[in-house]
Amino acid sequence: MLSVQHVSKSYPTPRGELQILADVTLTLERGQAASIMGPSGSGKSTLLYILGALERPTRGTVTLDGRDPFSLGERDQAAFRNRSVGFVFQDHSLLPQCSVLENVLSPTLVAPPSERDAGEDESRARALLAQVGLADRLDHRPGELSGGEKQRAALARALIRNPTLLLCDEPTGNLDRAAADTVAWLLLDLHASRKTILVVVTHNPALAERFPLAYEMSEGTLQPCRASA
Ligand SMILES: Nc1ncnc2c1ncn2[C@@H]1O[C@H](COP(=O)(O)OP(=O)(O)OP(=O)(O)O)[C@@H](O)[C@H]1O
Ligand SMILES: [Mg+2]
């Protein structure tokens, strides 16, 4: 379970505290998927970074299956992110010099030795790439892929460690409609078969609509727009 309790975030500025998130509370169980929409600058990415332990909240708590990543030291926090969180950003952020297969395997290379098995990791990476329709693109460099293919590779990379939490920040933002539809469909399909907790920030109402839970961020506060029974 992901539990976000009374999370606030502010930055000190020369003109005083700049409040970005104000008292955000959210609980998501395993297998639940939520979309977050809202105007530019309302704090959506900031919230995702906090959920993924990339940014520390100013106040409030975040726990994933009872563990608070912000109570951990730097190394354990990095290990938590590697094991428990998958990220997909608007910009695929694939390593340009590495093949698609190497990119998908990259999170396994920094995993603790006890959690690594080169043969097993590679077959999982190949299986994931087949699931996202890239079985015949394994040796391509990111520069040799279309935009939609890059996002599908990024999705495979985000899932290679079988994370509890999958966080996507405008994953279809740079794609045309057909490619966006494919990525959205894959995202929901992979989520359904893996029972991750999925949170997707999007400006696309058609994508947000596909999620059982939908939230709206407005000036740092998070409100449900609708909820399934
Ligand atoms: N390090 C920082 N210091 C000060 N202000 C920041 C910092 N990082 C982000 N902000 C501010 O926080 C606000 C929220 O940013 P955030 O990136 O979360 O917005 P967003 O909802 O994701 O917007 P978009 O839809 O454009 O991606 C913005 O006004 C931004 O300027
Ligand atoms: Mg953003």
PDB file of C-alpha atoms and ligand atoms in Angstrom:
ATOM      1  CA  MET A   1       0.000   0.000   0.000  1.00  0.00           C
ATOM      2  CA  LEU A   2       1.135   3.543  -0.793  1.00  0.00           C
ATOM      3  CA  SER A   3       0.217   5.950   1.968  1.00  0.00           C
ATOM      4  CA  VAL A   4       0.734   9.693   1.609  1.00  0.00           C
ATOM      5  CA  GLN A   5      -0.251  11.612   4.720  1.00  0.00           C
ATOM      6  CA  HIS A   6      -0.470  15.389   4.912  1.00  0.00           C
ATOM      7  CA  VAL A   7       2.457  15.970   2.574  1.00  0.00           C
ATOM      8  CA  SER A   8       3.529  19.562   1.991  1.00  0.00           C
ATOM      9  CA  LYS A   9       6.451  20.879   0.010  1.00  0.00           C
ATOM     10  CA  SER A  10       7.838  24.368  -0.019  1.00  0.00           C
ATOM     11  CA  TYR A  11      11.023  25.970  -1.221  1.00  0.00           C
ATOM     12  CA  PRO A  12      12.760  28.869   0.492  1.00  0.00           C
ATOM     13  CA  THR A  13      13.030  31.889  -1.794  1.00  0.00           C
ATOM     14  CA  PRO A  14      14.351  35.422  -1.215  1.00  0.00           C
ATOM     15  CA  ARG A  15      10.722  36.518  -0.921  1.00  0.00           C
ATOM     16  CA  GLY A  16       9.826  33.862   1.673  1.00  0.00           C
ATOM     17  CA  GLU A  17       8.553  30.297   1.498  1.00  0.00           C
ATOM     18  CA  LEU A  18       7.120  29.203  -1.845  1.00  0.00           C
ATOM     19  CA  GLN A  19       4.505  26.557  -1.154  1.00  0.00           C
ATOM     20  CA  ILE A  20       4.226  23.941  -3.922  1.00  0.00           C
ATOM     21  CA  LEU A  21       2.236  21.136  -2.249  1.00  0.00           C
ATOM     22  CA  ALA A  22      -0.266  21.778   0.511  1.00  0.00           C
ATOM     23  CA  ASP A  23      -1.452  18.932   2.718  1.00  0.00           C
ATOM     24  CA  VAL A  24      -1.705  16.152   0.116  1.00  0.00           C
ATOM     25  CA  THR A  25      -3.209  12.895   1.380  1.00  0.00           C
ATOM     26  CA  LEU A  26      -3.596   9.828  -0.812  1.00  0.00           C
ATOM     27  CA  THR A  27      -3.834   6.079  -0.231  1.00  0.00           C
ATOM     28  CA  LEU A  28      -3.481   3.508  -2.994  1.00  0.00           C
ATOM     29  CA  GLU A  29      -3.597  -0.273  -2.576  1.00  0.00           C
ATOM     30  CA  ARG A  30      -1.714  -2.845  -4.630  1.00  0.00           C
ATOM     31  CA  GLY A  31      -3.327  -3.160  -8.037  1.00  0.00           C
ATOM     32  CA  GLN A  32      -4.848   0.334  -7.990  1.00  0.00           C
ATOM     33  CA  ALA A  33      -4.191   2.834 -10.769  1.00  0.00           C
ATOM     34  CA  ALA A  34      -4.698   6.594 -10.546  1.00  0.00           C
ATOM     35  CA  SER A  35      -4.335   9.466 -12.973  1.00  0.00           C
ATOM     36  CA  ILE A  36      -3.467  13.012 -11.953  1.00  0.00           C
ATOM     37  CA  MET A  37      -4.361  15.969 -14.151  1.00  0.00           C
ATOM     38  CA  GLY A  38      -3.991  19.670 -13.446  1.00  0.00           C
ATOM     39  CA  PRO A  39      -2.581  22.931 -14.743  1.00  0.00           C
ATOM     40  CA  SER A  40       1.101  23.467 -15.445  1.00  0.00           C
ATOM     41  CA  GLY A  41       2.938  24.427 -12.264  1.00  0.00           C
ATOM     42  CA  SER A  42       0.297  22.973  -9.924  1.00  0.00           C
ATOM     43  CA  GLY A  43       2.770  20.505  -8.378  1.00  0.00           C
ATOM     44  CA  LYS A  44       2.108  17.217 -10.199  1.00  0.00           C
ATOM     45  CA  SER A  45       5.739  16.371 -10.979  1.00  0.00           C
ATOM     46  CA  THR A  46       6.806  17.491  -7.513  1.00  0.00           C
ATOM     47  CA  LEU A  47       4.331  15.029  -5.999  1.00  0.00           C
ATOM     48  CA  LEU A  48       5.582  12.180  -8.226  1.00  0.00           C
ATOM     49  CA  TYR A  49       9.192  12.914  -7.237  1.00  0.00           C
ATOM     50  CA  ILE A  50       8.192  12.744  -3.579  1.00  0.00           C
ATOM     51  CA  LEU A  51       6.290   9.463  -4.101  1.00  0.00           C
ATOM     52  CA  GLY A  52       9.406   8.013  -5.731  1.00  0.00           C
ATOM     53  CA  ALA A  53      11.716   9.341  -3.001  1.00  0.00           C
ATOM     54  CA  LEU A  54      13.552  11.632  -5.418  1.00  0.00           C
ATOM     55  CA  GLU A  55      12.472  14.709  -3.418  1.00  0.00           C
ATOM     56  CA  ARG A  56      11.939  14.975   0.316  1.00  0.00           C
ATOM     57  CA  PRO A  57       8.651  16.461   1.568  1.00  0.00           C
ATOM     58  CA  THR A  58       8.849  19.500   3.834  1.00  0.00           C
ATOM     59  CA  ARG A  59       6.129  18.029   6.050  1.00  0.00           C
ATOM     60  CA  GLY A  60       4.090  14.822   6.154  1.00  0.00           C
ATOM     61  CA  THR A  61       4.893  11.168   5.567  1.00  0.00           C
ATOM     62  CA  VAL A  62       5.083   8.742   2.657  1.00  0.00           C
ATOM     63  CA  THR A  63       5.184   4.983   3.181  1.00  0.00           C
ATOM     64  CA  LEU A  64       5.212   2.095   0.733  1.00  0.00           C
ATOM     65  CA  ASP A  65       4.141  -1.189   2.304  1.00  0.00           C
ATOM     66  CA  GLY A  66       4.837   0.385   5.685  1.00  0.00           C
ATOM     67  CA  ARG A  67       8.367   1.579   4.849  1.00  0.00           C
ATOM     68  CA  ASP A  68       9.246   5.259   4.941  1.00  0.00           C
ATOM     69  CA  PRO A  69      11.993   5.863   2.341  1.00  0.00           C
ATOM     70  CA  PHE A  70      12.872   9.206   3.920  1.00  0.00           C
ATOM     71  CA  SER A  71      13.873   7.474   7.169  1.00  0.00           C
ATOM     72  CA  LEU A  72      16.597   5.598   5.262  1.00  0.00           C
ATOM     73  CA  GLY A  73      20.200   6.627   4.664  1.00  0.00           C
ATOM     74  CA  GLU A  74      21.285   7.628   1.176  1.00  0.00           C
ATOM     75  CA  ARG A  75      22.396   4.136   0.093  1.00  0.00           C
ATOM     76  CA  ASP A  76      19.310   2.383   1.398  1.00  0.00           C
ATOM     77  CA  GLN A  77      17.142   5.058  -0.175  1.00  0.00           C
ATOM     78  CA  ALA A  78      18.803   4.466  -3.553  1.00  0.00           C
ATOM     79  CA  ALA A  79      18.285   0.710  -3.088  1.00  0.00           C
ATOM     80  CA  PHE A  80      14.618   1.362  -2.243  1.00  0.00           C
ATOM     81  CA  ARG A  81      14.176   3.323  -5.474  1.00  0.00           C
ATOM     82  CA  ASN A  82      15.962   0.654  -7.496  1.00  0.00           C
ATOM     83  CA  ARG A  83      13.909  -2.208  -6.075  1.00  0.00           C
ATOM     84  CA  SER A  84      10.506  -0.697  -5.415  1.00  0.00           C
ATOM     85  CA  VAL A  85       9.938   2.187  -7.834  1.00  0.00           C
ATOM     86  CA  GLY A  86       9.779   2.379 -11.629  1.00  0.00           C
ATOM     87  CA  PHE A  87       9.755   5.759 -13.382  1.00  0.00           C
ATOM     88  CA  VAL A  88       8.672   6.732 -16.874  1.00  0.00           C
ATOM     89  CA  PHE A  89       9.187  10.376 -17.772  1.00  0.00           C
ATOM     90  CA  GLN A  90       7.917  12.438 -20.705  1.00  0.00           C
ATOM     91  CA  ASP A  91      11.431  12.321 -22.105  1.00  0.00           C
ATOM     92  CA  HIS A  92      12.351   8.620 -22.276  1.00  0.00           C
ATOM     93  CA  SER A  93      15.824   9.305 -20.723  1.00  0.00           C
ATOM     94  CA  LEU A  94      17.316   6.178 -22.302  1.00  0.00           C
ATOM     95  CA  LEU A  95      21.121   5.913 -22.415  1.00  0.00           C
ATOM     96  CA  PRO A  96      21.983   6.929 -26.016  1.00  0.00           C
ATOM     97  CA  GLN A  97      25.101   4.746 -26.376  1.00  0.00           C
ATOM     98  CA  CYS A  98      23.437   1.579 -25.116  1.00  0.00           C
ATOM     99  CA  SER A  99      21.204  -0.826 -27.010  1.00  0.00           C
ATOM    100  CA  VAL A 100      17.545  -1.208 -26.141  1.00  0.00           C
ATOM    101  CA  LEU A 101      18.300  -4.481 -24.346  1.00  0.00           C
ATOM    102  CA  GLU A 102      21.155  -2.903 -22.348  1.00  0.00           C
ATOM    103  CA  ASN A 103      18.941   0.036 -21.420  1.00  0.00           C
ATOM    104  CA  VAL A 104      16.243  -2.271 -20.070  1.00  0.00           C
ATOM    105  CA  LEU A 105      18.873  -4.252 -18.138  1.00  0.00           C
ATOM    106  CA  SER A 106      20.541  -1.150 -16.659  1.00  0.00           C
ATOM    107  CA  PRO A 107      18.544  -1.112 -13.364  1.00  0.00           C
ATOM    108  CA  THR A 108      19.582  -4.721 -12.701  1.00  0.00           C
ATOM    109  CA  LEU A 109      23.277  -3.777 -12.934  1.00  0.00           C
ATOM    110  CA  VAL A 110      23.063  -1.591  -9.835  1.00  0.00           C
ATOM    111  CA  ALA A 111      20.937  -4.072  -7.866  1.00  0.00           C
ATOM    112  CA  PRO A 112      22.563  -5.813  -4.885  1.00  0.00           C
ATOM    113  CA  PRO A 113      24.498  -8.946  -5.971  1.00  0.00           C
ATOM    114  CA  SER A 114      22.064 -11.171  -4.043  1.00  0.00           C
ATOM    115  CA  GLU A 115      19.259  -9.903  -6.290  1.00  0.00           C
ATOM    116  CA  ARG A 116      21.147 -10.318  -9.569  1.00  0.00           C
ATOM    117  CA  ASP A 117      21.222 -13.218 -11.954  1.00  0.00           C
ATOM    118  CA  ALA A 118      22.552 -12.187 -15.350  1.00  0.00           C
ATOM    119  CA  GLY A 119      20.845 -15.011 -17.272  1.00  0.00           C
ATOM    120  CA  GLU A 120      17.518 -14.619 -15.516  1.00  0.00           C
ATOM    121  CA  ASP A 121      17.640 -10.794 -15.807  1.00  0.00           C
ATOM    122  CA  GLU A 122      18.306 -10.989 -19.527  1.00  0.00           C
ATOM    123  CA  SER A 123      15.480 -13.390 -20.187  1.00  0.00           C
ATOM    124  CA  ARG A 124      13.134 -11.150 -18.193  1.00  0.00           C
ATOM    125  CA  ALA A 125      14.308  -8.137 -20.220  1.00  0.00           C
ATOM    126  CA  ARG A 126      13.727  -9.991 -23.492  1.00  0.00           C
ATOM    127  CA  ALA A 127      10.263 -11.088 -22.338  1.00  0.00           C
ATOM    128  CA  LEU A 128       9.345  -7.533 -21.308  1.00  0.00           C
ATOM    129  CA  LEU A 129      10.590  -6.129 -24.610  1.00  0.00           C
ATOM    130  CA  ALA A 130       8.476  -8.711 -26.425  1.00  0.00           C
ATOM    131  CA  GLN A 131       5.460  -7.629 -24.349  1.00  0.00           C
ATOM    132  CA  VAL A 132       5.939  -4.002 -25.405  1.00  0.00           C
ATOM    133  CA  GLY A 133       6.355  -5.031 -29.053  1.00  0.00           C
ATOM    134  CA  LEU A 134      10.114  -4.466 -29.352  1.00  0.00           C
ATOM    135  CA  ALA A 135      11.326  -8.058 -29.730  1.00  0.00           C
ATOM    136  CA  ASP A 136      12.902  -7.176 -33.075  1.00  0.00           C
ATOM    137  CA  ARG A 137      14.520  -3.929 -31.845  1.00  0.00           C
ATOM    138  CA  LEU A 138      16.794  -5.331 -29.098  1.00  0.00           C
ATOM    139  CA  ASP A 139      20.050  -4.132 -30.656  1.00  0.00           C
ATOM    140  CA  HIS A 140      18.840  -0.716 -31.772  1.00  0.00           C
ATOM    141  CA  ARG A 141      20.227   2.391 -30.099  1.00  0.00           C
ATOM    142  CA  PRO A 142      17.568   4.805 -28.786  1.00  0.00           C
ATOM    143  CA  GLY A 143      18.351   7.148 -31.710  1.00  0.00           C
ATOM    144  CA  GLU A 144      17.205   4.375 -34.050  1.00  0.00           C
ATOM    145  CA  LEU A 145      13.737   4.135 -32.476  1.00  0.00           C
ATOM    146  CA  SER A 146      10.526   6.107 -33.023  1.00  0.00           C
ATOM    147  CA  GLY A 147       9.158   8.225 -30.162  1.00  0.00           C
ATOM    148  CA  GLY A 148       6.558   5.628 -29.249  1.00  0.00           C
ATOM    149  CA  GLU A 149       9.144   2.832 -29.342  1.00  0.00           C
ATOM    150  CA  LYS A 150      11.423   4.817 -27.013  1.00  0.00           C
ATOM    151  CA  GLN A 151       8.604   5.207 -24.497  1.00  0.00           C
ATOM    152  CA  ARG A 152       7.819   1.487 -24.745  1.00  0.00           C
ATOM    153  CA  ALA A 153      11.499   0.711 -24.058  1.00  0.00           C
ATOM    154  CA  ALA A 154      11.398   3.128 -21.102  1.00  0.00           C
ATOM    155  CA  LEU A 155       8.331   1.292 -19.816  1.00  0.00           C
ATOM    156  CA  ALA A 156      10.131  -2.065 -20.055  1.00  0.00           C
ATOM    157  CA  ARG A 157      13.101  -0.566 -18.186  1.00  0.00           C
ATOM    158  CA  ALA A 158      10.808   0.785 -15.456  1.00  0.00           C
ATOM    159  CA  LEU A 159       9.351  -2.697 -14.922  1.00  0.00           C
ATOM    160  CA  ILE A 160      12.513  -4.829 -15.086  1.00  0.00           C
ATOM    161  CA  ARG A 161      12.930  -4.896 -11.283  1.00  0.00           C
ATOM    162  CA  ASN A 162       9.250  -5.679 -10.808  1.00  0.00           C
ATOM    163  CA  PRO A 163       8.574  -2.510  -8.781  1.00  0.00           C
ATOM    164  CA  THR A 164       5.710  -2.116  -6.336  1.00  0.00           C
ATOM    165  CA  LEU A 165       5.130   1.445  -7.519  1.00  0.00           C
ATOM    166  CA  LEU A 166       5.138   2.632 -11.142  1.00  0.00           C
ATOM    167  CA  LEU A 167       5.231   6.426 -11.583  1.00  0.00           C
ATOM    168  CA  CYS A 168       4.715   8.003 -14.996  1.00  0.00           C
ATOM    169  CA  ASP A 169       5.061  11.734 -15.663  1.00  0.00           C
ATOM    170  CA  GLU A 170       3.296  12.638 -18.920  1.00  0.00           C
ATOM    171  CA  PRO A 171       4.396   9.348 -20.543  1.00  0.00           C
ATOM    172  CA  THR A 172       2.538  10.112 -23.763  1.00  0.00           C
ATOM    173  CA  GLY A 173       3.178  13.874 -23.777  1.00  0.00           C
ATOM    174  CA  ASN A 174       5.561  13.810 -26.751  1.00  0.00           C
ATOM    175  CA  LEU A 175       3.692  11.241 -28.840  1.00  0.00           C
ATOM    176  CA  ASP A 176       1.170  11.453 -31.633  1.00  0.00           C
ATOM    177  CA  ARG A 177      -2.245  10.043 -30.961  1.00  0.00           C
ATOM    178  CA  ALA A 178      -1.687   6.523 -32.303  1.00  0.00           C
ATOM    179  CA  ALA A 179       1.628   6.070 -30.460  1.00  0.00           C
ATOM    180  CA  ALA A 180       0.105   7.574 -27.287  1.00  0.00           C
ATOM    181  CA  ASP A 181      -2.773   5.106 -27.481  1.00  0.00           C
ATOM    182  CA  THR A 182      -0.377   2.168 -27.790  1.00  0.00           C
ATOM    183  CA  VAL A 183       1.689   3.291 -24.789  1.00  0.00           C
ATOM    184  CA  ALA A 184      -1.447   3.948 -22.704  1.00  0.00           C
ATOM    185  CA  TRP A 185      -2.899   0.574 -23.561  1.00  0.00           C
ATOM    186  CA  LEU A 186       0.380  -1.196 -22.710  1.00  0.00           C
ATOM    187  CA  LEU A 187       0.714   0.701 -19.455  1.00  0.00           C
ATOM    188  CA  LEU A 188      -2.709  -0.368 -18.232  1.00  0.00           C
ATOM    189  CA  ASP A 189      -2.256  -3.904 -19.498  1.00  0.00           C
ATOM    190  CA  LEU A 190       1.136  -4.390 -17.814  1.00  0.00           C
ATOM    191  CA  HIS A 191      -0.188  -2.818 -14.635  1.00  0.00           C
ATOM    192  CA  ALA A 192      -3.194  -5.153 -14.571  1.00  0.00           C
ATOM    193  CA  SER A 193      -1.061  -8.271 -14.967  1.00  0.00           C
ATOM    194  CA  ARG A 194       1.508  -7.206 -12.340  1.00  0.00           C
ATOM    195  CA  LYS A 195      -0.560  -5.657  -9.565  1.00  0.00           C
ATOM    196  CA  THR A 196       1.665  -2.606  -9.277  1.00  0.00           C
ATOM    197  CA  ILE A 197       0.438   0.641  -7.798  1.00  0.00           C
ATOM    198  CA  LEU A 198       0.329   2.936 -10.836  1.00  0.00           C
ATOM    199  CA  VAL A 199       0.251   6.741 -10.754  1.00  0.00           C
ATOM    200  CA  VAL A 200       0.201   8.584 -14.070  1.00  0.00           C
ATOM    201  CA  VAL A 201       0.403  12.348 -14.498  1.00  0.00           C
ATOM    202  CA  THR A 202      -1.113  13.437 -17.784  1.00  0.00           C
ATOM    203  CA  HIS A 203      -2.525  16.419 -19.637  1.00  0.00           C
ATOM    204  CA  ASN A 204      -4.510  14.042 -21.846  1.00  0.00           C
ATOM    205  CA  PRO A 205      -8.155  13.694 -20.696  1.00  0.00           C
ATOM    206  CA  ALA A 206      -8.639  10.599 -22.884  1.00  0.00           C
ATOM    207  CA  LEU A 207      -5.785   8.874 -21.030  1.00  0.00           C
ATOM    208  CA  ALA A 208      -6.938  10.044 -17.577  1.00  0.00           C
ATOM    209  CA  GLU A 209     -10.414   8.698 -18.320  1.00  0.00           C
ATOM    210  CA  ARG A 210      -9.107   5.158 -18.631  1.00  0.00           C
ATOM    211  CA  PHE A 211      -8.034   5.054 -14.997  1.00  0.00           C
ATOM    212  CA  PRO A 212     -10.359   3.729 -12.297  1.00  0.00           C
ATOM    213  CA  LEU A 213      -9.232   6.562  -9.990  1.00  0.00           C
ATOM    214  CA  ALA A 214      -8.732  10.114 -11.221  1.00  0.00           C
ATOM    215  CA  TYR A 215      -7.350  13.079  -9.288  1.00  0.00           C
ATOM    216  CA  GLU A 216      -6.982  16.765 -10.057  1.00  0.00           C
ATOM    217  CA  MET A 217      -4.075  18.827  -8.771  1.00  0.00           C
ATOM    218  CA  SER A 218      -4.786  22.491  -8.263  1.00  0.00           C
ATOM    219  CA  GLU A 219      -2.329  24.922  -6.671  1.00  0.00           C
ATOM    220  CA  GLY A 220      -0.704  22.156  -4.664  1.00  0.00           C
ATOM    221  CA  THR A 221      -3.839  20.433  -3.417  1.00  0.00           C
ATOM    222  CA  LEU A 222      -5.031  17.048  -4.652  1.00  0.00           C
ATOM    223  CA  GLN A 223      -8.726  16.284  -5.055  1.00  0.00           C
ATOM    224  CA  PRO A 224     -10.428  13.165  -6.411  1.00  0.00           C
ATOM    225  CA  CYS A 225     -12.451  13.993  -9.545  1.00  0.00           C
ATOM    226  CA  ARG A 226     -14.191  10.659  -9.421  1.00  0.00           C
ATOM    227  CA  ALA A 227     -13.630   7.306  -7.758  1.00  0.00           C
ATOM    228  CA  SER A 228     -14.724   3.841  -8.693  1.00  0.00           C
ATOM    229  CA  ALA A 229     -16.824   1.959  -6.139  1.00  0.00           C
TER     230      ALA A 229
HETATM  231  N1  LIG B   1      13.721  23.472  -6.903  1.00  0.00           N
HETATM  232  C1  LIG B   1      12.702  24.340  -6.966  1.00  0.00           C
HETATM  233  N2  LIG B   1      12.763  25.536  -6.352  1.00  0.00           N
HETATM  234  C2  LIG B   1      11.733  26.408  -6.387  1.00  0.00           C
HETATM  235  N3  LIG B   1      10.561  26.166  -7.030  1.00  0.00           N
HETATM  236  C3  LIG B   1      10.431  24.987  -7.668  1.00  0.00           C
HETATM  237  C4  LIG B   1      11.479  24.013  -7.670  1.00  0.00           C
HETATM  238  N4  LIG B   1      11.044  22.934  -8.374  1.00  0.00           N
HETATM  239  C5  LIG B   1       9.801  23.240  -8.802  1.00  0.00           C
HETATM  240  N5  LIG B   1       9.430  24.473  -8.384  1.00  0.00           N
HETATM  241  C6  LIG B   1       8.132  25.136  -8.652  1.00  0.00           C
HETATM  242  O1  LIG B   1       7.113  24.253  -8.229  1.00  0.00           O
HETATM  243  C7  LIG B   1       5.945  24.447  -9.013  1.00  0.00           C
HETATM  244  C8  LIG B   1       5.369  23.087  -9.394  1.00  0.00           C
HETATM  245  O2  LIG B   1       6.251  22.448 -10.304  1.00  0.00           O
HETATM  246  P1  LIG B   1       5.900  21.046 -10.941  1.00  0.00           P
HETATM  247  O3  LIG B   1       7.030  20.686 -11.816  1.00  0.00           O
HETATM  248  O4  LIG B   1       5.550  20.086  -9.856  1.00  0.00           O
HETATM  249  O5  LIG B   1       4.607  21.398 -11.780  1.00  0.00           O
HETATM  250  P2  LIG B   1       3.721  20.467 -12.736  1.00  0.00           P
HETATM  251  O6  LIG B   1       2.336  20.437 -12.181  1.00  0.00           O
HETATM  252  O7  LIG B   1       4.399  19.169 -12.925  1.00  0.00           O
HETATM  253  O8  LIG B   1       3.712  21.314 -14.092  1.00  0.00           O
HETATM  254  P3  LIG B   1       3.785  20.819 -15.643  1.00  0.00           P
HETATM  255  O9  LIG B   1       2.391  20.367 -15.992  1.00  0.00           O
HETATM  256  O10 LIG B   1       4.177  22.052 -16.373  1.00  0.00           O
HETATM  257  O11 LIG B   1       4.802  19.727 -15.734  1.00  0.00           O
HETATM  258  C9  LIG B   1       6.350  25.303 -10.204  1.00  0.00           C
HETATM  259  O12 LIG B   1       5.783  26.589 -10.029  1.00  0.00           O
HETATM  260  C10 LIG B   1       7.862  25.349 -10.120  1.00  0.00           C
HETATM  261  O13 LIG B   1       8.356  26.592 -10.532  1.00  0.00           O
HETATM  262 MG    MG B   2       5.377  18.281 -14.565  1.00  0.00          MG
END
